Amino acid sequence: MNIYQTLPYILGAFTAVGAGLKWMYGSLKKERDHYFKLYTEKEHEVEKLKDQINQLKIKLVEIKASQRGAFFDGKDHKQ
């Protein structure tokens, strides 16, 4: 008979633990989504910076080549 009297307390404890786990999972999920969004933004920014680096490398090669007399514009440059 004693188990029937403690059953509401046991169920209340399980409910509290279940609600806590659900809240923690929701909080972790929200935090994960936030950091994934930040990661994708930074990844996009890194790709843009890599493109800029490649463009600057191309310009550097063109400048060095033009100083040696080579041109990349398809025109015949005679000095």
JSON list of N, CA, C and O in Angstrom, two decimals, residues 1 3 5-6 18-20 25 34 38-39 41 47 50 57 75 77:
[
{"chain": "A", "resi": 1, "resn": "MET", "atom": "N", "xyz": [0.79, -1.19, 0.00]},
{"chain": "A", "resi": 1, "resn": "MET", "atom": "CA", "xyz": [0.00, 0.00, 0.00]},
{"chain": "A", "resi": 1, "resn": "MET", "atom": "C", "xyz": [0.84, 1.27, 0.00]},
{"chain": "A", "resi": 1, "resn": "MET", "atom": "O", "xyz": [0.39, 2.28, -0.50]},
{"chain": "A", "resi": 3, "resn": "ILE", "atom": "N", "xyz": [3.41, 1.90, -1.77]},
{"chain": "A", "resi": 3, "resn": "ILE", "atom": "CA", "xyz": [3.83, 2.28, -3.13]},
{"chain": "A", "resi": 3, "resn": "ILE", "atom": "C", "xyz": [2.77, 3.15, -3.80]},
{"chain": "A", "resi": 3, "resn": "ILE", "atom": "O", "xyz": [3.08, 4.04, -4.59]},
{"chain": "A", "resi": 5, "resn": "GLN", "atom": "N", "xyz": [0.90, 5.34, -2.38]},
{"chain": "A", "resi": 5, "resn": "GLN", "atom": "CA", "xyz": [0.95, 6.69, -1.84]},
{"chain": "A", "resi": 5, "resn": "GLN", "atom": "C", "xyz": [2.13, 7.49, -2.41]},
{"chain": "A", "resi": 5, "resn": "GLN", "atom": "O", "xyz": [2.06, 8.70, -2.54]},
{"chain": "A", "resi": 6, "resn": "THR", "atom": "N", "xyz": [3.22, 6.80, -2.77]},
{"chain": "A", "resi": 6, "resn": "THR", "atom": "CA", "xyz": [4.40, 7.48, -3.31]},
{"chain": "A", "resi": 6, "resn": "THR", "atom": "C", "xyz": [4.37, 7.60, -4.82]},
{"chain": "A", "resi": 6, "resn": "THR", "atom": "O", "xyz": [5.20, 8.29, -5.41]},
{"chain": "A", "resi": 18, "resn": "GLY", "atom": "N", "xyz": [11.87, 14.69, -17.23]},
{"chain": "A", "resi": 18, "resn": "GLY", "atom": "CA", "xyz": [11.54, 14.71, -18.65]},
{"chain": "A", "resi": 18, "resn": "GLY", "atom": "C", "xyz": [11.44, 16.12, -19.20]},
{"chain": "A", "resi": 18, "resn": "GLY", "atom": "O", "xyz": [11.94, 16.42, -20.28]},
{"chain": "A", "resi": 19, "resn": "ALA", "atom": "N", "xyz": [10.80, 16.99, -18.43]},
{"chain": "A", "resi": 19, "resn": "ALA", "atom": "CA", "xyz": [10.68, 18.40, -18.86]},
{"chain": "A", "resi": 19, "resn": "ALA", "atom": "C", "xyz": [12.06, 19.06, -18.90]},
{"chain": "A", "resi": 19, "resn": "ALA", "atom": "O", "xyz": [12.35, 19.84, -19.81]},
{"chain": "A", "resi": 20, "resn": "GLY", "atom": "N", "xyz": [12.90, 18.76, -17.92]},
{"chain": "A", "resi": 20, "resn": "GLY", "atom": "CA", "xyz": [14.26, 19.31, -17.91]},
{"chain": "A", "resi": 20, "resn": "GLY", "atom": "C", "xyz": [15.06, 18.85, -19.11]},
{"chain": "A", "resi": 20, "resn": "GLY", "atom": "O", "xyz": [15.77, 19.64, -19.74]},
{"chain": "A", "resi": 25, "resn": "TYR", "atom": "N", "xyz": [17.47, 19.88, -24.34]},
{"chain": "A", "resi": 25, "resn": "TYR", "atom": "CA", "xyz": [17.63, 19.53, -25.75]},
{"chain": "A", "resi": 25, "resn": "TYR", "atom": "C", "xyz": [17.25, 20.71, -26.65]},
{"chain": "A", "resi": 25, "resn": "TYR", "atom": "O", "xyz": [17.95, 21.01, -27.62]},
{"chain": "A", "resi": 34, "resn": "HIS", "atom": "N", "xyz": [22.42, 28.41, -33.98]},
{"chain": "A", "resi": 34, "resn": "HIS", "atom": "CA", "xyz": [23.06, 29.73, -33.95]},
{"chain": "A", "resi": 34, "resn": "HIS", "atom": "C", "xyz": [24.51, 29.64, -34.41]},
{"chain": "A", "resi": 34, "resn": "HIS", "atom": "O", "xyz": [24.96, 30.41, -35.26]},
{"chain": "A", "resi": 38, "resn": "LEU", "atom": "N", "xyz": [26.52, 31.14, -37.76]},
{"chain": "A", "resi": 38, "resn": "LEU", "atom": "CA", "xyz": [27.77, 31.91, -37.71]},
{"chain": "A", "resi": 38, "resn": "LEU", "atom": "C", "xyz": [28.85, 31.24, -38.55]},
{"chain": "A", "resi": 38, "resn": "LEU", "atom": "O", "xyz": [29.61, 31.91, -39.25]},
{"chain": "A", "resi": 39, "resn": "TYR", "atom": "N", "xyz": [28.93, 29.91, -38.47]},
{"chain": "A", "resi": 39, "resn": "TYR", "atom": "CA", "xyz": [29.93, 29.17, -39.24]},
{"chain": "A", "resi": 39, "resn": "TYR", "atom": "C", "xyz": [29.73, 29.37, -40.73]},
{"chain": "A", "resi": 39, "resn": "TYR", "atom": "O", "xyz": [30.70, 29.61, -41.46]},
{"chain": "A", "resi": 41, "resn": "GLU", "atom": "N", "xyz": [28.26, 31.86, -42.23]},
{"chain": "A", "resi": 41, "resn": "GLU", "atom": "CA", "xyz": [28.59, 33.25, -42.59]},
{"chain": "A", "resi": 41, "resn": "GLU", "atom": "C", "xyz": [30.10, 33.43, -42.70]},
{"chain": "A", "resi": 41, "resn": "GLU", "atom": "O", "xyz": [30.59, 34.06, -43.64]},
{"chain": "A", "resi": 47, "resn": "GLU", "atom": "N", "xyz": [35.52, 32.45, -48.26]},
{"chain": "A", "resi": 47, "resn": "GLU", "atom": "CA", "xyz": [35.53, 32.22, -49.71]},
{"chain": "A", "resi": 47, "resn": "GLU", "atom": "C", "xyz": [35.71, 33.54, -50.47]},
{"chain": "A", "resi": 47, "resn": "GLU", "atom": "O", "xyz": [36.44, 33.58, -51.46]},
{"chain": "A", "resi": 50, "resn": "LYS", "atom": "N", "xyz": [39.32, 34.50, -50.16]},
{"chain": "A", "resi": 50, "resn": "LYS", "atom": "CA", "xyz": [40.15, 33.66, -51.03]},
{"chain": "A", "resi": 50, "resn": "LYS", "atom": "C", "xyz": [40.07, 34.13, -52.47]},
{"chain": "A", "resi": 50, "resn": "LYS", "atom": "O", "xyz": [41.08, 34.15, -53.18]},
{"chain": "A", "resi": 57, "resn": "LYS", "atom": "N", "xyz": [46.70, 37.92, -56.70]},
{"chain": "A", "resi": 57, "resn": "LYS", "atom": "CA", "xyz": [47.81, 37.13, -57.24]},
{"chain": "A", "resi": 57, "resn": "LYS", "atom": "C", "xyz": [47.87, 37.25, -58.75]},
{"chain": "A", "resi": 57, "resn": "LYS", "atom": "O", "xyz": [48.96, 37.36, -59.33]},
{"chain": "A", "resi": 75, "resn": "LYS", "atom": "N", "xyz": [46.69, 41.98, -77.13]},
{"chain": "A", "resi": 75, "resn": "LYS", "atom": "CA", "xyz": [47.14, 42.98, -78.09]},
{"chain": "A", "resi": 75, "resn": "LYS", "atom": "C", "xyz": [48.64, 42.85, -78.28]},
{"chain": "A", "resi": 75, "resn": "LYS", "atom": "O", "xyz": [49.36, 42.37, -77.42]},
{"chain": "A", "resi": 77, "resn": "HIS", "atom": "N", "xyz": [51.92, 44.50, -78.20]},
{"chain": "A", "resi": 77, "resn": "HIS", "atom": "CA", "xyz": [52.58, 45.69, -77.66]},
{"chain": "A", "resi": 77, "resn": "HIS", "atom": "C", "xyz": [54.05, 45.67, -78.10]},
{"chain": "A", "resi": 77, "resn": "HIS", "atom": "O", "xyz": [54.79, 44.78, -77.71]}
]
